[in-house]
DNA sequence: TCGGATATATCCATCTCGGATACAACGAGA
DNA sequence: TCTCGTTGTATCCGAGATGGATATATCCGA
């Protein structure tokens, strides 16, 4: 269980943390990722995205990462980010909250309560 | 699957819909319910609560319900609310989004991916 | 080399949130 | 029945978050 005095995050902040939990990514990629996993129902605009990244970085939840990669073509414009240890702790805490809310939705009959891990 | 042209809801709005999915409730009770199922990590203030209820009612997602009940003592101050059909559809859609995000969190290694239905 | 797509960044109006405040009605006890 | 603390609803306000528009620079294919 997480739950200490970790800093709070906004909804958009959690989306970014979740996108980065799978590995480092750059801003534009995060936008696409969020749109994908939410089926398009959540779409971060550039304003929200870069402001959120700046805040998360200032709070020590994410940090810029070296951009070298093998498979992907090098693009000097891209700035890659990755989770810090603190950022991962916060992401875990928020994920646990999500899980609790999902369970409550199942209890309330809003969901069937079976399918998992797409 | 839900997903038509249902109106959007704010995070606070979904908390209220979730609270009402289990049956009708009054404002003060909703506040307590939200605090409970989130382990205290989400707490709606009165400002957010009543503003949210008014907006949900204006959008046709909830409606005021007759307050007669057997077990509970009658209290003329209380105003009970319940989900409309539309409100339930929206709640289902949001719950499905939650489920998808939870699954993504499992995939990203933030959650173990077992325990359910507290 | 030209143009469209990619990528980052900032600005602005609008909306949302939570706390403070106000006030009315309830119940218990003297 | 009178008083008082609690319950319950409602509004107001400042602070902060959102998303869309805009600007600018770089990459890549034709």
PDB file of C-alpha atoms (C1' of nucleotides) in Angstrom:
ATOM      1  CA  UNK A   1       0.000   0.000   0.000  1.00  0.00           C
ATOM      2  CA  UNK A   2       1.087   3.506  -0.730  1.00  0.00           C
ATOM      3  CA  UNK A   3      -0.494   6.479   1.032  1.00  0.00           C
ATOM      4  CA  UNK A   4       2.049   8.688   2.803  1.00  0.00           C
ATOM      5  CA  UNK A   5       2.342  12.405   2.386  1.00  0.00           C
ATOM      6  CA  UNK A   6       2.722  12.163  -1.342  1.00  0.00           C
ATOM      7  CA  UNK A   7       1.836  15.285  -3.282  1.00  0.00           C
ATOM      8  CA  UNK A   8      -1.591  15.381  -4.935  1.00  0.00           C
ATOM      9  CA  UNK A   9      -2.049  15.195  -8.685  1.00  0.00           C
ATOM     10  CA  UNK A  10      -4.746  16.474 -10.977  1.00  0.00           C
ATOM     11  CA  UNK A  11      -6.701  14.152 -13.274  1.00  0.00           C
ATOM     12  CA  UNK A  12      -4.526  15.215 -16.198  1.00  0.00           C
ATOM     13  CA  UNK A  13      -1.463  14.635 -14.039  1.00  0.00           C
ATOM     14  CA  UNK A  14      -2.492  11.051 -13.415  1.00  0.00           C
ATOM     15  CA  UNK A  15      -3.027  10.417 -17.099  1.00  0.00           C
ATOM     16  CA  UNK A  16       0.535  11.515 -17.743  1.00  0.00           C
ATOM     17  CA  UNK A  17       1.930   9.416 -14.901  1.00  0.00           C
ATOM     18  CA  UNK A  18       0.033   6.410 -16.208  1.00  0.00           C
ATOM     19  CA  UNK A  19       1.401   6.943 -19.700  1.00  0.00           C
ATOM     20  CA  UNK A  20       4.946   7.141 -18.326  1.00  0.00           C
ATOM     21  CA  UNK A  21       4.521   4.098 -16.094  1.00  0.00           C
ATOM     22  CA  UNK A  22       5.073   1.905 -19.134  1.00  0.00           C
ATOM     23  CA  UNK A  23       8.398   3.540 -19.898  1.00  0.00           C
ATOM     24  CA  UNK A  24       9.731   6.881 -20.955  1.00  0.00           C
ATOM     25  CA  UNK A  25       7.934   8.870 -23.600  1.00  0.00           C
ATOM     26  CA  UNK A  26       7.885  12.301 -25.162  1.00  0.00           C
ATOM     27  CA  UNK A  27       5.092  14.841 -24.966  1.00  0.00           C
ATOM     28  CA  UNK A  28       3.434  14.231 -28.263  1.00  0.00           C
ATOM     29  CA  UNK A  29       3.584  10.494 -27.700  1.00  0.00           C
ATOM     30  CA  UNK A  30       1.877  10.895 -24.341  1.00  0.00           C
ATOM     31  CA  UNK A  31      -0.979  12.738 -25.982  1.00  0.00           C
ATOM     32  CA  UNK A  32      -1.546   9.861 -28.356  1.00  0.00           C
ATOM     33  CA  UNK A  33      -1.172   7.234 -25.649  1.00  0.00           C
ATOM     34  CA  UNK A  34      -3.799   8.841 -23.449  1.00  0.00           C
ATOM     35  CA  UNK A  35      -6.205   9.024 -26.347  1.00  0.00           C
ATOM     36  CA  UNK A  36      -5.610   5.363 -27.100  1.00  0.00           C
ATOM     37  CA  UNK A  37      -6.050   3.756 -23.711  1.00  0.00           C
ATOM     38  CA  UNK A  38      -9.157   5.808 -23.027  1.00  0.00           C
ATOM     39  CA  UNK A  39     -10.693   4.999 -26.383  1.00  0.00           C
ATOM     40  CA  UNK A  40     -10.571   8.653 -27.301  1.00  0.00           C
ATOM     41  CA  UNK A  41     -12.779   9.743 -24.433  1.00  0.00           C
ATOM     42  CA  UNK A  42      -9.903  11.562 -22.759  1.00  0.00           C
ATOM     43  CA  UNK A  43      -7.770  13.810 -24.904  1.00  0.00           C
ATOM     44  CA  UNK A  44      -5.175  16.130 -23.443  1.00  0.00           C
ATOM     45  CA  UNK A  45      -4.689  19.318 -25.388  1.00  0.00           C
ATOM     46  CA  UNK A  46      -1.189  20.700 -25.764  1.00  0.00           C
ATOM     47  CA  UNK A  47      -1.879  23.370 -23.185  1.00  0.00           C
ATOM     48  CA  UNK A  48      -2.845  20.889 -20.521  1.00  0.00           C
ATOM     49  CA  UNK A  49      -0.103  18.447 -21.471  1.00  0.00           C
ATOM     50  CA  UNK A  50       2.948  20.686 -21.327  1.00  0.00           C
ATOM     51  CA  UNK A  51       1.712  22.612 -18.345  1.00  0.00           C
ATOM     52  CA  UNK A  52       1.102  19.325 -16.567  1.00  0.00           C
ATOM     53  CA  UNK A  53       4.541  17.995 -17.479  1.00  0.00           C
ATOM     54  CA  UNK A  54       6.168  21.161 -16.154  1.00  0.00           C
ATOM     55  CA  UNK A  55       4.280  20.898 -12.885  1.00  0.00           C
ATOM     56  CA  UNK A  56       5.041  17.219 -12.462  1.00  0.00           C
ATOM     57  CA  UNK A  57       8.711  17.916 -13.096  1.00  0.00           C
ATOM     58  CA  UNK A  58       8.700  20.776 -10.587  1.00  0.00           C
ATOM     59  CA  UNK A  59       7.131  18.468  -8.024  1.00  0.00           C
ATOM     60  CA  UNK A  60       9.764  15.822  -8.673  1.00  0.00           C
ATOM     61  CA  UNK A  61       7.343  13.224 -10.040  1.00  0.00           C
ATOM     62  CA  UNK A  62       8.897  13.038 -13.503  1.00  0.00           C
ATOM     63  CA  UNK A  63      12.284  13.969 -14.907  1.00  0.00           C
ATOM     64  CA  UNK A  64      13.679  14.514 -18.333  1.00  0.00           C
ATOM     65  CA  UNK A  65      15.439  11.440 -19.698  1.00  0.00           C
ATOM     66  CA  UNK A  66      18.194  11.089 -22.250  1.00  0.00           C
ATOM     67  CA  UNK A  67      16.552  10.696 -25.623  1.00  0.00           C
ATOM     68  CA  UNK A  68      18.767   8.071 -27.207  1.00  0.00           C
ATOM     69  CA  UNK A  69      16.884   5.106 -28.523  1.00  0.00           C
ATOM     70  CA  UNK A  70      17.754   2.319 -30.976  1.00  0.00           C
ATOM     71  CA  UNK A  71      14.556   1.468 -32.757  1.00  0.00           C
ATOM     72  CA  UNK A  72      13.091   4.933 -33.024  1.00  0.00           C
ATOM     73  CA  UNK A  73      14.582   7.476 -35.398  1.00  0.00           C
ATOM     74  CA  UNK A  74      16.405  10.293 -33.675  1.00  0.00           C
ATOM     75  CA  UNK A  75      14.418  13.512 -33.526  1.00  0.00           C
ATOM     76  CA  UNK A  76      16.131  16.419 -31.846  1.00  0.00           C
ATOM     77  CA  UNK A  77      12.839  18.138 -31.120  1.00  0.00           C
ATOM     78  CA  UNK A  78      11.601  15.437 -28.822  1.00  0.00           C
ATOM     79  CA  UNK A  79      12.022  15.717 -25.092  1.00  0.00           C
ATOM     80  CA  UNK A  80      11.663  12.458 -23.234  1.00  0.00           C
ATOM     81  CA  UNK A  81      10.352  12.102 -19.733  1.00  0.00           C
ATOM     82  CA  UNK A  82      10.304   9.267 -17.231  1.00  0.00           C
ATOM     83  CA  UNK A  83       8.880   8.636 -13.774  1.00  0.00           C
ATOM     84  CA  UNK A  84      10.918   9.249 -10.664  1.00  0.00           C
ATOM     85  CA  UNK A  85      10.608   6.916  -7.687  1.00  0.00           C
ATOM     86  CA  UNK A  86       8.322   9.448  -6.080  1.00  0.00           C
ATOM     87  CA  UNK A  87       6.287   9.699  -9.245  1.00  0.00           C
ATOM     88  CA  UNK A  88       5.805   5.964  -9.313  1.00  0.00           C
ATOM     89  CA  UNK A  89       4.642   5.977  -5.703  1.00  0.00           C
ATOM     90  CA  UNK A  90       2.073   8.612  -6.522  1.00  0.00           C
ATOM     91  CA  UNK A  91       0.961   6.690  -9.596  1.00  0.00           C
ATOM     92  CA  UNK A  92       0.495   3.566  -7.487  1.00  0.00           C
ATOM     93  CA  UNK A  93      -1.567   5.446  -4.941  1.00  0.00           C
ATOM     94  CA  UNK A  94      -3.826   6.899  -7.627  1.00  0.00           C
ATOM     95  CA  UNK A  95      -4.130   3.525  -9.317  1.00  0.00           C
ATOM     96  CA  UNK A  96      -5.257   2.009  -6.037  1.00  0.00           C
ATOM     97  CA  UNK A  97      -7.889   4.693  -5.737  1.00  0.00           C
ATOM     98  CA  UNK A  98      -9.025   3.888  -9.249  1.00  0.00           C
ATOM     99  CA  UNK A  99      -9.244   0.231  -8.354  1.00  0.00           C
ATOM    100  CA  UNK A 100     -11.343   1.048  -5.314  1.00  0.00           C
ATOM    101  CA  UNK A 101     -13.714   3.174  -7.340  1.00  0.00           C
ATOM    102  CA  UNK A 102     -14.001   0.452  -9.957  1.00  0.00           C
ATOM    103  CA  UNK A 103     -14.863  -2.041  -7.244  1.00  0.00           C
ATOM    104  CA  UNK A 104     -17.516   0.347  -5.948  1.00  0.00           C
ATOM    105  CA  UNK A 105     -18.934   0.604  -9.462  1.00  0.00           C
ATOM    106  CA  UNK A 106     -19.155  -3.172  -9.607  1.00  0.00           C
ATOM    107  CA  UNK A 107     -20.905  -3.278  -6.247  1.00  0.00           C
ATOM    108  CA  UNK A 108     -23.375  -0.677  -7.465  1.00  0.00           C
ATOM    109  CA  UNK A 109     -24.194  -2.802 -10.498  1.00  0.00           C
ATOM    110  CA  UNK A 110     -22.661  -0.462 -13.048  1.00  0.00           C
ATOM    111  CA  UNK A 111     -20.179  -3.084 -14.229  1.00  0.00           C
ATOM    112  CA  UNK A 112     -20.264  -6.833 -14.580  1.00  0.00           C
ATOM    113  CA  UNK A 113     -17.028  -7.367 -12.746  1.00  0.00           C
ATOM    114  CA  UNK A 114     -15.087  -9.877 -14.770  1.00  0.00           C
ATOM    115  CA  UNK A 115     -12.975  -8.843 -17.790  1.00  0.00           C
ATOM    116  CA  UNK A 116      -9.519  -7.534 -16.939  1.00  0.00           C
ATOM    117  CA  UNK A 117      -6.095  -6.791 -18.392  1.00  0.00           C
ATOM    118  CA  UNK A 118      -7.028  -5.926 -21.956  1.00  0.00           C
TER     119      UNK A 118
ATOM    120  CA  UNK B   1     -21.103  -0.967 -24.063  1.00  0.00           C
ATOM    121  CA  UNK B   2     -22.305   2.573 -23.558  1.00  0.00           C
ATOM    122  CA  UNK B   3     -20.772   5.443 -25.503  1.00  0.00           C
ATOM    123  CA  UNK B   4     -23.280   7.516 -27.437  1.00  0.00           C
ATOM    124  CA  UNK B   5     -23.598  11.261 -27.283  1.00  0.00           C
ATOM    125  CA  UNK B   6     -24.022  11.275 -23.541  1.00  0.00           C
ATOM    126  CA  UNK B   7     -23.179  14.526 -21.791  1.00  0.00           C
ATOM    127  CA  UNK B   8     -19.777  14.768 -20.104  1.00  0.00           C
ATOM    128  CA  UNK B   9     -19.353  14.841 -16.347  1.00  0.00           C
ATOM    129  CA  UNK B  10     -16.685  16.257 -14.110  1.00  0.00           C
ATOM    130  CA  UNK B  11     -14.750  14.067 -11.662  1.00  0.00           C
ATOM    131  CA  UNK B  12     -16.937  15.330  -8.843  1.00  0.00           C
ATOM    132  CA  UNK B  13     -19.963  14.602 -10.971  1.00  0.00           C
ATOM    133  CA  UNK B  14     -18.959  10.999 -11.356  1.00  0.00           C
ATOM    134  CA  UNK B  15     -18.446  10.617  -7.606  1.00  0.00           C
ATOM    135  CA  UNK B  16     -22.015  11.735  -7.100  1.00  0.00           C
ATOM    136  CA  UNK B  17     -23.366   9.449  -9.819  1.00  0.00           C
ATOM    137  CA  UNK B  18     -21.478   6.551  -8.272  1.00  0.00           C
ATOM    138  CA  UNK B  19     -22.892   7.309  -4.859  1.00  0.00           C
ATOM    139  CA  UNK B  20     -26.423   7.394  -6.280  1.00  0.00           C
ATOM    140  CA  UNK B  21     -25.947   4.203  -8.297  1.00  0.00           C
ATOM    141  CA  UNK B  22     -26.529   2.238  -5.109  1.00  0.00           C
ATOM    142  CA  UNK B  23     -29.887   3.888  -4.535  1.00  0.00           C
ATOM    143  CA  UNK B  24     -31.263   7.288  -3.730  1.00  0.00           C
ATOM    144  CA  UNK B  25     -29.535   9.451  -1.173  1.00  0.00           C
ATOM    145  CA  UNK B  26     -29.529  12.983   0.151  1.00  0.00           C
ATOM    146  CA  UNK B  27     -26.747  15.528  -0.178  1.00  0.00           C
ATOM    147  CA  UNK B  28     -25.152  15.136   3.200  1.00  0.00           C
ATOM    148  CA  UNK B  29     -25.234  11.371   2.859  1.00  0.00           C
ATOM    149  CA  UNK B  30     -23.487  11.541  -0.493  1.00  0.00           C
ATOM    150  CA  UNK B  31     -20.662  13.522   1.069  1.00  0.00           C
ATOM    151  CA  UNK B  32     -20.115  10.803   3.624  1.00  0.00           C
ATOM    152  CA  UNK B  33     -20.409   8.005   1.091  1.00  0.00           C
ATOM    153  CA  UNK B  34     -17.757   9.473  -1.185  1.00  0.00           C
ATOM    154  CA  UNK B  35     -15.377   9.874   1.722  1.00  0.00           C
ATOM    155  CA  UNK B  36     -15.971   6.266   2.711  1.00  0.00           C
ATOM    156  CA  UNK B  37     -15.467   4.439  -0.562  1.00  0.00           C
ATOM    157  CA  UNK B  38     -12.353   6.458  -1.344  1.00  0.00           C
ATOM    158  CA  UNK B  39     -10.844   5.888   2.077  1.00  0.00           C
ATOM    159  CA  UNK B  40     -11.004   9.592   2.742  1.00  0.00           C
ATOM    160  CA  UNK B  41      -8.763  10.515  -0.180  1.00  0.00           C
ATOM    161  CA  UNK B  42     -11.662  12.185  -1.982  1.00  0.00           C
ATOM    162  CA  UNK B  43     -13.845  14.553  -0.007  1.00  0.00           C
ATOM    163  CA  UNK B  44     -16.439  16.734  -1.623  1.00  0.00           C
ATOM    164  CA  UNK B  45     -16.981  20.042   0.121  1.00  0.00           C
ATOM    165  CA  UNK B  46     -20.509  21.406   0.342  1.00  0.00           C
ATOM    166  CA  UNK B  47     -19.773  23.911  -2.390  1.00  0.00           C
ATOM    167  CA  UNK B  48     -18.741  21.254  -4.861  1.00  0.00           C
ATOM    168  CA  UNK B  49     -21.501  18.886  -3.811  1.00  0.00           C
ATOM    169  CA  UNK B  50     -24.547  21.104  -4.184  1.00  0.00           C
ATOM    170  CA  UNK B  51     -23.222  22.817  -7.251  1.00  0.00           C
ATOM    171  CA  UNK B  52     -22.603  19.416  -8.800  1.00  0.00           C
ATOM    172  CA  UNK B  53     -26.062  18.156  -7.856  1.00  0.00           C
ATOM    173  CA  UNK B  54     -27.669  21.223  -9.413  1.00  0.00           C
ATOM    174  CA  UNK B  55     -25.707  20.754 -12.624  1.00  0.00           C
ATOM    175  CA  UNK B  56     -26.470  17.038 -12.817  1.00  0.00           C
ATOM    176  CA  UNK B  57     -30.158  17.771 -12.305  1.00  0.00           C
ATOM    177  CA  UNK B  58     -30.104  20.469 -14.990  1.00  0.00           C
ATOM    178  CA  UNK B  59     -28.493  17.993 -17.384  1.00  0.00           C
ATOM    179  CA  UNK B  60     -31.131  15.392 -16.591  1.00  0.00           C
ATOM    180  CA  UNK B  61     -28.736  12.899 -15.019  1.00  0.00           C
ATOM    181  CA  UNK B  62     -30.327  12.937 -11.582  1.00  0.00           C
ATOM    182  CA  UNK B  63     -33.722  13.942 -10.299  1.00  0.00           C
ATOM    183  CA  UNK B  64     -35.200  14.698  -6.965  1.00  0.00           C
ATOM    184  CA  UNK B  65     -36.955  11.710  -5.428  1.00  0.00           C
ATOM    185  CA  UNK B  66     -39.774  11.491  -2.914  1.00  0.00           C
ATOM    186  CA  UNK B  67     -38.219  11.324   0.524  1.00  0.00           C
ATOM    187  CA  UNK B  68     -40.449   8.796   2.187  1.00  0.00           C
ATOM    188  CA  UNK B  69     -38.578   5.947   3.792  1.00  0.00           C
ATOM    189  CA  UNK B  70     -39.456   3.387   6.457  1.00  0.00           C
ATOM    190  CA  UNK B  71     -36.292   2.737   8.398  1.00  0.00           C
ATOM    191  CA  UNK B  72     -34.892   6.235   8.393  1.00  0.00           C
ATOM    192  CA  UNK B  73     -36.466   8.955  10.512  1.00  0.00           C
ATOM    193  CA  UNK B  74     -38.299  11.608   8.545  1.00  0.00           C
ATOM    194  CA  UNK B  75     -36.357  14.832   8.175  1.00  0.00           C
ATOM    195  CA  UNK B  76     -38.056  17.569   6.183  1.00  0.00           C
ATOM    196  CA  UNK B  77     -34.753  19.262   5.433  1.00  0.00           C
ATOM    197  CA  UNK B  78     -33.403  16.372   3.447  1.00  0.00           C
ATOM    198  CA  UNK B  79     -33.710  16.370  -0.311  1.00  0.00           C
ATOM    199  CA  UNK B  80     -33.277  12.988  -1.899  1.00  0.00           C
ATOM    200  CA  UNK B  81     -31.888  12.390  -5.352  1.00  0.00           C
ATOM    201  CA  UNK B  82     -31.801   9.394  -7.639  1.00  0.00           C
ATOM    202  CA  UNK B  83     -30.301   8.548 -11.000  1.00  0.00           C
ATOM    203  CA  UNK B  84     -32.304   8.953 -14.167  1.00  0.00           C
ATOM    204  CA  UNK B  85     -31.941   6.423 -16.976  1.00  0.00           C
ATOM    205  CA  UNK B  86     -29.657   8.861 -18.729  1.00  0.00           C
ATOM    206  CA  UNK B  87     -27.661   9.331 -15.542  1.00  0.00           C
ATOM    207  CA  UNK B  88     -27.165   5.616 -15.225  1.00  0.00           C
ATOM    208  CA  UNK B  89     -25.951   5.389 -18.796  1.00  0.00           C
ATOM    209  CA  UNK B  90     -23.420   8.100 -18.124  1.00  0.00           C
ATOM    210  CA  UNK B  91     -22.340   6.388 -14.918  1.00  0.00           C
ATOM    211  CA  UNK B  92     -21.820   3.136 -16.801  1.00  0.00           C
ATOM    212  CA  UNK B  93     -19.771   4.864 -19.457  1.00  0.00           C
ATOM    213  CA  UNK B  94     -17.552   6.509 -16.841  1.00  0.00           C
ATOM    214  CA  UNK B  95     -17.237   3.256 -14.934  1.00  0.00           C
ATOM    215  CA  UNK B  96     -16.076   1.525 -18.095  1.00  0.00           C
ATOM    216  CA  UNK B  97     -13.479   4.226 -18.574  1.00  0.00           C
ATOM    217  CA  UNK B  98     -12.341   3.679 -15.009  1.00  0.00           C
ATOM    218  CA  UNK B  99     -12.077  -0.024 -15.666  1.00  0.00           C
ATOM    219  CA  UNK B 100      -9.997   0.599 -18.739  1.00  0.00           C
ATOM    220  CA  UNK B 101      -7.651   2.889 -16.862  1.00  0.00           C
ATOM    221  CA  UNK B 102      -7.327   0.357 -14.070  1.00  0.00           C
ATOM    222  CA  UNK B 103      -6.444  -2.312 -16.623  1.00  0.00           C
ATOM    223  CA  UNK B 104      -3.830   0.017 -18.089  1.00  0.00           C
ATOM    224  CA  UNK B 105      -2.395   0.524 -14.603  1.00  0.00           C
ATOM    225  CA  UNK B 106      -2.133  -3.247 -14.213  1.00  0.00           C
ATOM    226  CA  UNK B 107      -0.408  -3.553 -17.561  1.00  0.00           C
ATOM    227  CA  UNK B 108       2.049  -0.861 -16.540  1.00  0.00           C
ATOM    228  CA  UNK B 109       2.888  -2.761 -13.372  1.00  0.00           C
ATOM    229  CA  UNK B 110       1.344  -0.255 -10.979  1.00  0.00           C
ATOM    230  CA  UNK B 111      -1.112  -2.817  -9.600  1.00  0.00           C
ATOM    231  CA  UNK B 112      -0.970  -6.542  -8.999  1.00  0.00           C
ATOM    232  CA  UNK B 113      -4.210  -7.230 -10.766  1.00  0.00           C
ATOM    233  CA  UNK B 114      -6.137  -9.591  -8.531  1.00  0.00           C
ATOM    234  CA  UNK B 115      -8.187  -8.356  -5.562  1.00  0.00           C
ATOM    235  CA  UNK B 116     -11.693  -7.134  -6.400  1.00  0.00           C
ATOM    236  CA  UNK B 117     -15.069  -6.247  -4.969  1.00  0.00           C
ATOM    237  CA  UNK B 118     -14.061  -5.079  -1.500  1.00  0.00           C
TER     238      UNK B 118
ATOM    239  C1'  DT C   1      13.544  22.851 -52.047  1.00  0.00           C
ATOM    240  C1'  DC C   2       8.962  22.992 -50.895  1.00  0.00           C
ATOM    241  C1'  DG C   3       5.019  21.692 -48.007  1.00  0.00           C
ATOM    242  C1'  DG C   4       2.665  19.018 -44.690  1.00  0.00           C
ATOM    243  C1'  DA C   5       3.167  16.661 -40.485  1.00  0.00           C
ATOM    244  C1'  DT C   6       5.500  16.440 -36.077  1.00  0.00           C
ATOM    245  C1'  DA C   7       6.765  18.552 -31.709  1.00  0.00           C
ATOM    246  C1'  DT C   8       7.221  21.926 -28.093  1.00  0.00           C
ATOM    247  C1'  DA C   9       5.618  25.989 -25.851  1.00  0.00           C
ATOM    248  C1'  DT C  10       2.704  29.949 -24.311  1.00  0.00           C
ATOM    249  C1'  DC C  11      -1.610  32.630 -23.875  1.00  0.00           C
ATOM    250  C1'  DC C  12      -6.327  33.256 -22.716  1.00  0.00           C
ATOM    251  C1'  DA C  13     -11.257  32.559 -21.483  1.00  0.00           C
ATOM    252  C1'  DT C  14     -13.888  29.379 -19.174  1.00  0.00           C
ATOM    253  C1'  DC C  15     -14.907  26.166 -15.900  1.00  0.00           C
ATOM    254  C1'  DT C  16     -14.207  23.492 -11.597  1.00  0.00           C
ATOM    255  C1'  DC C  17     -12.917  22.960  -7.013  1.00  0.00           C
ATOM    256  C1'  DG C  18     -12.821  23.421  -1.892  1.00  0.00           C
ATOM    257  C1'  DG C  19     -13.389  26.273   2.043  1.00  0.00           C
ATOM    258  C1'  DA C  20     -15.954  29.816   4.423  1.00  0.00           C
ATOM    259  C1'  DT C  21     -20.113  31.534   5.492  1.00  0.00           C
ATOM    260  C1'  DA C  22     -25.042  31.782   6.283  1.00  0.00           C
ATOM    261  C1'  DC C  23     -29.219  30.002   7.723  1.00  0.00           C
ATOM    262  C1'  DA C  24     -33.075  26.808   8.680  1.00  0.00           C
ATOM    263  C1'  DA C  25     -34.773  22.655  10.906  1.00  0.00           C
ATOM    264  C1'  DC C  26     -34.046  18.673  13.861  1.00  0.00           C
ATOM    265  C1'  DG C  27     -33.428  16.242  18.489  1.00  0.00           C
ATOM    266  C1'  DA C  28     -32.043  15.956  23.309  1.00  0.00           C
ATOM    267  C1'  DG C  29     -32.139  17.598  27.776  1.00  0.00           C
ATOM    268  C1'  DA C  30     -33.277  20.736  31.578  1.00  0.00           C
TER     269       DA C  30
ATOM    270  C1'  DT D   1     -41.317  24.683  26.267  1.00  0.00           C
ATOM    271  C1'  DC D   2     -36.955  26.838  25.836  1.00  0.00           C
ATOM    272  C1'  DT D   3     -32.262  26.430  24.674  1.00  0.00           C
ATOM    273  C1'  DC D   4     -28.323  24.496  22.332  1.00  0.00           C
ATOM    274  C1'  DG D   5     -25.419  21.559  19.557  1.00  0.00           C
ATOM    275  C1'  DT D   6     -25.914  18.934  15.363  1.00  0.00           C
ATOM    276  C1'  DT D   7     -27.680  18.028  10.890  1.00  0.00           C
ATOM    277  C1'  DG D   8     -28.630  19.613   6.305  1.00  0.00           C
ATOM    278  C1'  DT D   9     -29.004  22.770   2.349  1.00  0.00           C
ATOM    279  C1'  DA D  10     -27.406  26.695  -0.123  1.00  0.00           C
ATOM    280  C1'  DT D  11     -24.467  30.529  -1.882  1.00  0.00           C
ATOM    281  C1'  DC D  12     -20.145  33.164  -2.410  1.00  0.00           C
ATOM    282  C1'  DC D  13     -15.361  33.695  -3.317  1.00  0.00           C
ATOM    283  C1'  DG D  14     -10.465  33.046  -4.542  1.00  0.00           C
ATOM    284  C1'  DA D  15      -7.300  29.777  -6.411  1.00  0.00           C
ATOM    285  C1'  DG D  16      -6.279  26.596  -9.650  1.00  0.00           C
ATOM    286  C1'  DA D  17      -7.079  23.397 -13.825  1.00  0.00           C
ATOM    287  C1'  DT D  18      -8.695  22.763 -18.400  1.00  0.00           C
ATOM    288  C1'  DG D  19      -8.696  22.969 -23.439  1.00  0.00           C
ATOM    289  C1'  DG D  20      -8.445  25.439 -27.575  1.00  0.00           C
ATOM    290  C1'  DA D  21      -5.958  28.754 -30.333  1.00  0.00           C
ATOM    291  C1'  DT D  22      -1.778  30.405 -31.599  1.00  0.00           C
ATOM    292  C1'  DA D  23       3.224  30.650 -32.549  1.00  0.00           C
ATOM    293  C1'  DT D  24       7.429  28.635 -33.897  1.00  0.00           C
ATOM    294  C1'  DA D  25      10.901  25.322 -35.160  1.00  0.00           C
ATOM    295  C1'  DT D  26      12.231  20.853 -37.029  1.00  0.00           C
ATOM    296  C1'  DC D  27      11.670  16.587 -39.555  1.00  0.00           C
ATOM    297  C1'  DC D  28      10.658  13.910 -43.780  1.00  0.00           C
ATOM    298  C1'  DG D  29       8.907  12.725 -48.329  1.00  0.00           C
ATOM    299  C1'  DA D  30       7.961  14.208 -53.013  1.00  0.00           C
TER     300       DA D  30
END
